[in-house]
Short mmCIF file of C-alpha atoms in Angstrom, two decimals:
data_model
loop_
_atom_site.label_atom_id
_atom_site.label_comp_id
_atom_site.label_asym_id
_atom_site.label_seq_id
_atom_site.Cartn_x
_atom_site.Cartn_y
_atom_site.Cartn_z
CA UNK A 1 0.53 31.65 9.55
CA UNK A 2 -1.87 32.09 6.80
CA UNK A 3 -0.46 35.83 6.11
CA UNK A 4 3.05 34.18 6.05
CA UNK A 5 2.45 32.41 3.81
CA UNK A 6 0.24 34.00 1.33
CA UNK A 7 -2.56 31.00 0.97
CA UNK A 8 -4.74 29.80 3.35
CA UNK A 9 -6.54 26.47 3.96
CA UNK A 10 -10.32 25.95 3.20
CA UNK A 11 -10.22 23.47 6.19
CA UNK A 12 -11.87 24.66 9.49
CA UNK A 13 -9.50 26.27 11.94
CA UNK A 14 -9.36 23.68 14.93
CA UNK A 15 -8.61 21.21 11.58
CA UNK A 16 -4.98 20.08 11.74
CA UNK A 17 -5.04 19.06 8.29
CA UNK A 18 -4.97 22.82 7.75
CA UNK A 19 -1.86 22.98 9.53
CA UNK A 20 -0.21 20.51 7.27
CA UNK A 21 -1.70 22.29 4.46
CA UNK A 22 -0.16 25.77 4.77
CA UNK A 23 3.33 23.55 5.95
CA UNK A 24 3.56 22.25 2.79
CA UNK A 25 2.54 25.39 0.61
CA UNK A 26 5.27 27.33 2.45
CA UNK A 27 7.71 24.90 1.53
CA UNK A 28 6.43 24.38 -1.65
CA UNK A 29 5.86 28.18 -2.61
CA UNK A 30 9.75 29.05 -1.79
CA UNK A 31 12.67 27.47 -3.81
CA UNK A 32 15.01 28.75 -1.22
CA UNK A 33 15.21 26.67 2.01
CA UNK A 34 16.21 29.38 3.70
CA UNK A 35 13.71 31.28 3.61
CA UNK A 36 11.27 28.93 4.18
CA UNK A 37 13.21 28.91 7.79
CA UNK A 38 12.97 32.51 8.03
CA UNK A 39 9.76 32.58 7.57
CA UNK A 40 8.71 30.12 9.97
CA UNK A 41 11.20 31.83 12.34
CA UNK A 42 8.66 34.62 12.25
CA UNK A 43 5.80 33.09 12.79
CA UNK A 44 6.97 31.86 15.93
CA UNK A 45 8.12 35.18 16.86
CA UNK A 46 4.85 36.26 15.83
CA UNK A 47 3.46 33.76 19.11
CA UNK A 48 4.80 36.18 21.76
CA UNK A 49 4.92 39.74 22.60
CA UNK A 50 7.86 41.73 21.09
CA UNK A 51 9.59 42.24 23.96
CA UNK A 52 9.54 38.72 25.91
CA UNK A 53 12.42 37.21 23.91
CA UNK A 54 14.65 39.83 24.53
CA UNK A 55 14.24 40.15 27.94
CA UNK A 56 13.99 36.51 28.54
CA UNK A 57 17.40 36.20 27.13
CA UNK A 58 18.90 38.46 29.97
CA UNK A 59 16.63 38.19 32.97
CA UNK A 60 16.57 34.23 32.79
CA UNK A 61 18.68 32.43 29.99
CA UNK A 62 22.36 34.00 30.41
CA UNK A 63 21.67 34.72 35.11
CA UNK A 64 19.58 31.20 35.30
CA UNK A 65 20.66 28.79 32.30
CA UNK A 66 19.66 25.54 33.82
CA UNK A 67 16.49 26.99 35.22
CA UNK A 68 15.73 28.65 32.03
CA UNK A 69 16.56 25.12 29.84
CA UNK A 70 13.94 23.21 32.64
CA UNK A 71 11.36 25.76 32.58
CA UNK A 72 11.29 25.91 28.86
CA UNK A 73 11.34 21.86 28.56
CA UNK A 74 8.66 21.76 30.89
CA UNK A 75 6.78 25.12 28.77
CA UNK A 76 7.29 23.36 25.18
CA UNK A 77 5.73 19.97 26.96
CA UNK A 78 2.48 22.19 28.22
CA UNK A 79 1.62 24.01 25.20
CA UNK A 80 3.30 22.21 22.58
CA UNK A 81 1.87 18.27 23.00
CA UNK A 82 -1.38 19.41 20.86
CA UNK A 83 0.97 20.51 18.14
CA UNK A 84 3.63 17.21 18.55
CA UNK A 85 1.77 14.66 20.22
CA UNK A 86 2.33 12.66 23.96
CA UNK A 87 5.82 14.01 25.37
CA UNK A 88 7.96 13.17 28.69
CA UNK A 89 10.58 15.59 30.14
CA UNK A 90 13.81 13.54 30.26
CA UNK A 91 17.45 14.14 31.04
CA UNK A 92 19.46 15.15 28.13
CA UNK A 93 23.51 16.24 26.87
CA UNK A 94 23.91 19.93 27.29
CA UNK A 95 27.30 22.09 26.28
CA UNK A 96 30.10 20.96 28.01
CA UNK A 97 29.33 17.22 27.62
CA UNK A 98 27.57 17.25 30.95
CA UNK A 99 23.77 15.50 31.50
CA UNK A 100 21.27 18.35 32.20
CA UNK A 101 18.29 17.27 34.50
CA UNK A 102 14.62 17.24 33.16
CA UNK A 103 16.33 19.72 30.53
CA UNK A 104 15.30 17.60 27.40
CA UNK A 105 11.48 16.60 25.83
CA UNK A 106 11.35 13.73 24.46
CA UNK A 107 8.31 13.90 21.69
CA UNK A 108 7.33 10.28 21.46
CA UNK A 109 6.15 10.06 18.24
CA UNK A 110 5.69 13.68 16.97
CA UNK A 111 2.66 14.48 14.97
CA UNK A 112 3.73 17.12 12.57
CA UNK A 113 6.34 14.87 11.27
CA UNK A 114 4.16 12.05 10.60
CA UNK A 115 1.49 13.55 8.93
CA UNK A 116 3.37 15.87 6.86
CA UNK A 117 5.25 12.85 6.07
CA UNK A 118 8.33 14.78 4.69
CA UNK A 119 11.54 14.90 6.23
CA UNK A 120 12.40 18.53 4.53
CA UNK A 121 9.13 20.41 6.22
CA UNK A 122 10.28 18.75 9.36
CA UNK A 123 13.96 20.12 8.78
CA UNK A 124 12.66 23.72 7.48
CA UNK A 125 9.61 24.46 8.73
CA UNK A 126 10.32 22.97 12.06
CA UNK A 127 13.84 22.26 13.73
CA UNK A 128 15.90 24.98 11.82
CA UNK A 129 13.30 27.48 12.90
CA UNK A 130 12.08 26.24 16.08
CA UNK A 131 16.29 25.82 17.00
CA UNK A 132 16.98 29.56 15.51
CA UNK A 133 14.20 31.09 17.49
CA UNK A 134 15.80 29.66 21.06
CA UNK A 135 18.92 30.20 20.40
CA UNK A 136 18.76 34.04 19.03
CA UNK A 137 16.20 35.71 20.25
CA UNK A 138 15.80 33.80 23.95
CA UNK A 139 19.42 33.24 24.42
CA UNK A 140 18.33 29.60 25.24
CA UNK A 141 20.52 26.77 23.27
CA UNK A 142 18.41 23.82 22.11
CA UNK A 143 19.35 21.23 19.71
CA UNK A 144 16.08 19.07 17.58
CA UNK A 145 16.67 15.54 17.19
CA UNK A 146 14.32 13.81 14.83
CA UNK A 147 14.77 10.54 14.16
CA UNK A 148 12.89 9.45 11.34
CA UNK A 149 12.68 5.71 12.03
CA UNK A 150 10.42 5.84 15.02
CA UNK A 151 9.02 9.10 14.60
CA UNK A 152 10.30 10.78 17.85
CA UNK A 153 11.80 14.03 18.45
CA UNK A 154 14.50 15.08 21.26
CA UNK A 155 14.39 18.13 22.34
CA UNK A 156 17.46 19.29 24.40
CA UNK A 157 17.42 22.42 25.90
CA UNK A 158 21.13 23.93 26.88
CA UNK A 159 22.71 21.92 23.98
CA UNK A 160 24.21 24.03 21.02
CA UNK A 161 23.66 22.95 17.41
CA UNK A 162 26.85 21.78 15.94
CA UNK A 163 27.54 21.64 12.15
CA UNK A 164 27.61 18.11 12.32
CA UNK A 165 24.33 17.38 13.75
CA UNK A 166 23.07 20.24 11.33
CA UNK A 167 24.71 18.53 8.51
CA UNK A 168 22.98 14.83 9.60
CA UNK A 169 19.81 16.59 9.34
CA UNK A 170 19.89 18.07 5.98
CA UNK A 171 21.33 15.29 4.59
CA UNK A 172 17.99 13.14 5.93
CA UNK A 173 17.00 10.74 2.82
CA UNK A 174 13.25 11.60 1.19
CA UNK A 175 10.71 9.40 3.31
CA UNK A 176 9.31 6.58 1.32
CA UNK A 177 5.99 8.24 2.16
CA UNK A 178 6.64 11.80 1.35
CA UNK A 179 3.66 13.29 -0.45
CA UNK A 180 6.14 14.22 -3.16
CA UNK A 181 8.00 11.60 -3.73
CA UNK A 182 11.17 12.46 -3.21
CA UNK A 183 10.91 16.77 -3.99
CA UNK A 184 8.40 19.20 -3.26
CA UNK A 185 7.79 20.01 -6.58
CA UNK A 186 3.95 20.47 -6.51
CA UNK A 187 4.40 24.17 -6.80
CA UNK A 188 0.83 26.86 -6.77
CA UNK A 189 -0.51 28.60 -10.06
CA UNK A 190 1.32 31.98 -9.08
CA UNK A 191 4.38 30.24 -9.97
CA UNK A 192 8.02 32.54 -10.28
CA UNK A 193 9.94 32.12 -13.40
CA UNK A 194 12.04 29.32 -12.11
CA UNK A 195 10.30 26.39 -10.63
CA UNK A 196 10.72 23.61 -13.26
CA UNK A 197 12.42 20.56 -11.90
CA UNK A 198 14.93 19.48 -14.70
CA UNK A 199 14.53 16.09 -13.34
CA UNK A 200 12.38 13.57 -10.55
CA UNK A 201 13.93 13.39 -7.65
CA UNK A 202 14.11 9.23 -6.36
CA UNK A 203 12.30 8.56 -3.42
CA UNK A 204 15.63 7.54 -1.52
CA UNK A 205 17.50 10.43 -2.42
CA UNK A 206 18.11 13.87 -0.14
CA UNK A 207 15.05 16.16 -0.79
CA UNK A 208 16.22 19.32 -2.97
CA UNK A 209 14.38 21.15 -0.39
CA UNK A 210 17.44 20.76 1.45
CA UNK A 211 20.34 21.00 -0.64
CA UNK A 212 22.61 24.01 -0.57
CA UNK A 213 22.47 25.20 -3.96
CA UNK A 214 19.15 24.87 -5.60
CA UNK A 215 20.30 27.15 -9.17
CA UNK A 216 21.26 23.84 -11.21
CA UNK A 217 18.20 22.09 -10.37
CA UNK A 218 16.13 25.18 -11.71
CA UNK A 219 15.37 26.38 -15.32
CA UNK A 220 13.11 29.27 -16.33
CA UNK A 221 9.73 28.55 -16.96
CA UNK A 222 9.64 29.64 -20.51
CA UNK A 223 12.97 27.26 -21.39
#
């Protein structure tokens, strides 16, 4: 992740501090929310061999779907509750407005979110990604469903993202305890020509992280 991002964390490895750490510098080192997603996207491609996606996608996800939506619930609960925090395989919507068994994970209170503390490194370094990698390179839908007020996190495997549940996410108010209050605007010393804020950002407003168009909010450095 380190190599990603192009900083690393003077915290000890097993420290998930450090985690949180290079979170926030990718989010904070890239203006563009996209490709703070795309990077992420890679680093969890980076997690597997090169060829698993791709031929999960076609020997399980489009033959098996609901086997490939339980097994994968069941996978993100075994090696994802260090990462997340305590989970519970539940029953969830899937496409076609049908209940698929044991095919969500319900994170109880999810760990990244709450001690990042910021809804747009949730939203961008997290469910955009995390929902991109499933749903292009395994040929698995899953939708993310944080919900902010209680700090838990649906997972539902076999349910597509819609715009509108894409659109409730990015539109997510700041968190009143977002290390930034309100913008990720503590940018590194290798800074690019345009990374001064031409105004604070209140705490209850929509992190710029996560607005469309991030040119008007920008002025060169030397202005």
């Amino acid at each position: 992740m380190a190599e990603k991002v192009g900083f690393d964390s003077d915290l000890p490895k097993n420290d998930y501090s450090g985690l949180i750490e290079l979170s926030a510098a990718l989010n904070s080192r890239y203006s563009d929310r996209t490709e703070v997603q795309n990077i992420a996207h890679n680093i969890l491609r980076a997690l597997f061999p090169s060829w698993l996606p791709g031929a999960f996608d076609w020997m399980f996800a489009k033959p098996f779907p609901e086997f490939s939506a339980r097994m994968n619930a069941w996978a993100t609960l075994m090696a994802g509750t260090w990462l997340m925090g305590e989970c519970e395989l539940n029953d969830c919507e899937i496409d076609g407005g049908g209940i698929g068994k044991s095919q969500g994970l319900l994170v109880k209170r999810c760990r990244f979110m709450e001690d990042s503390g910021c809804a747009s490194i949730c939203v961008n370094s997290c469910k955009i990604p995390t929902q991109n990698f499933f749903n292009e390179d395994m040929g698995l839908p899953l939708t993310m469903t944080p919900d902010y007020e209680t700090g838990e996190c649906q997972f539902s495997f076999g349910l597509s993202p819609t715009g509108e549940s894409e659109l409730v996410a990015k539109n997510t108010p700041c968190l009143s305890r977002c290390p930034s209050s309100g913008g990720m605007r503590n940018w590194h010393d290798d800074k690019s020509d345009k990374i001064i804020l031409k105004s604070l950002v209140p705490t209850d407003s929509q992190c710029f992280l996560m607005e469309e168009d991030l040119e008007d909010k920008l002025i060169p450095q030397n202005q």
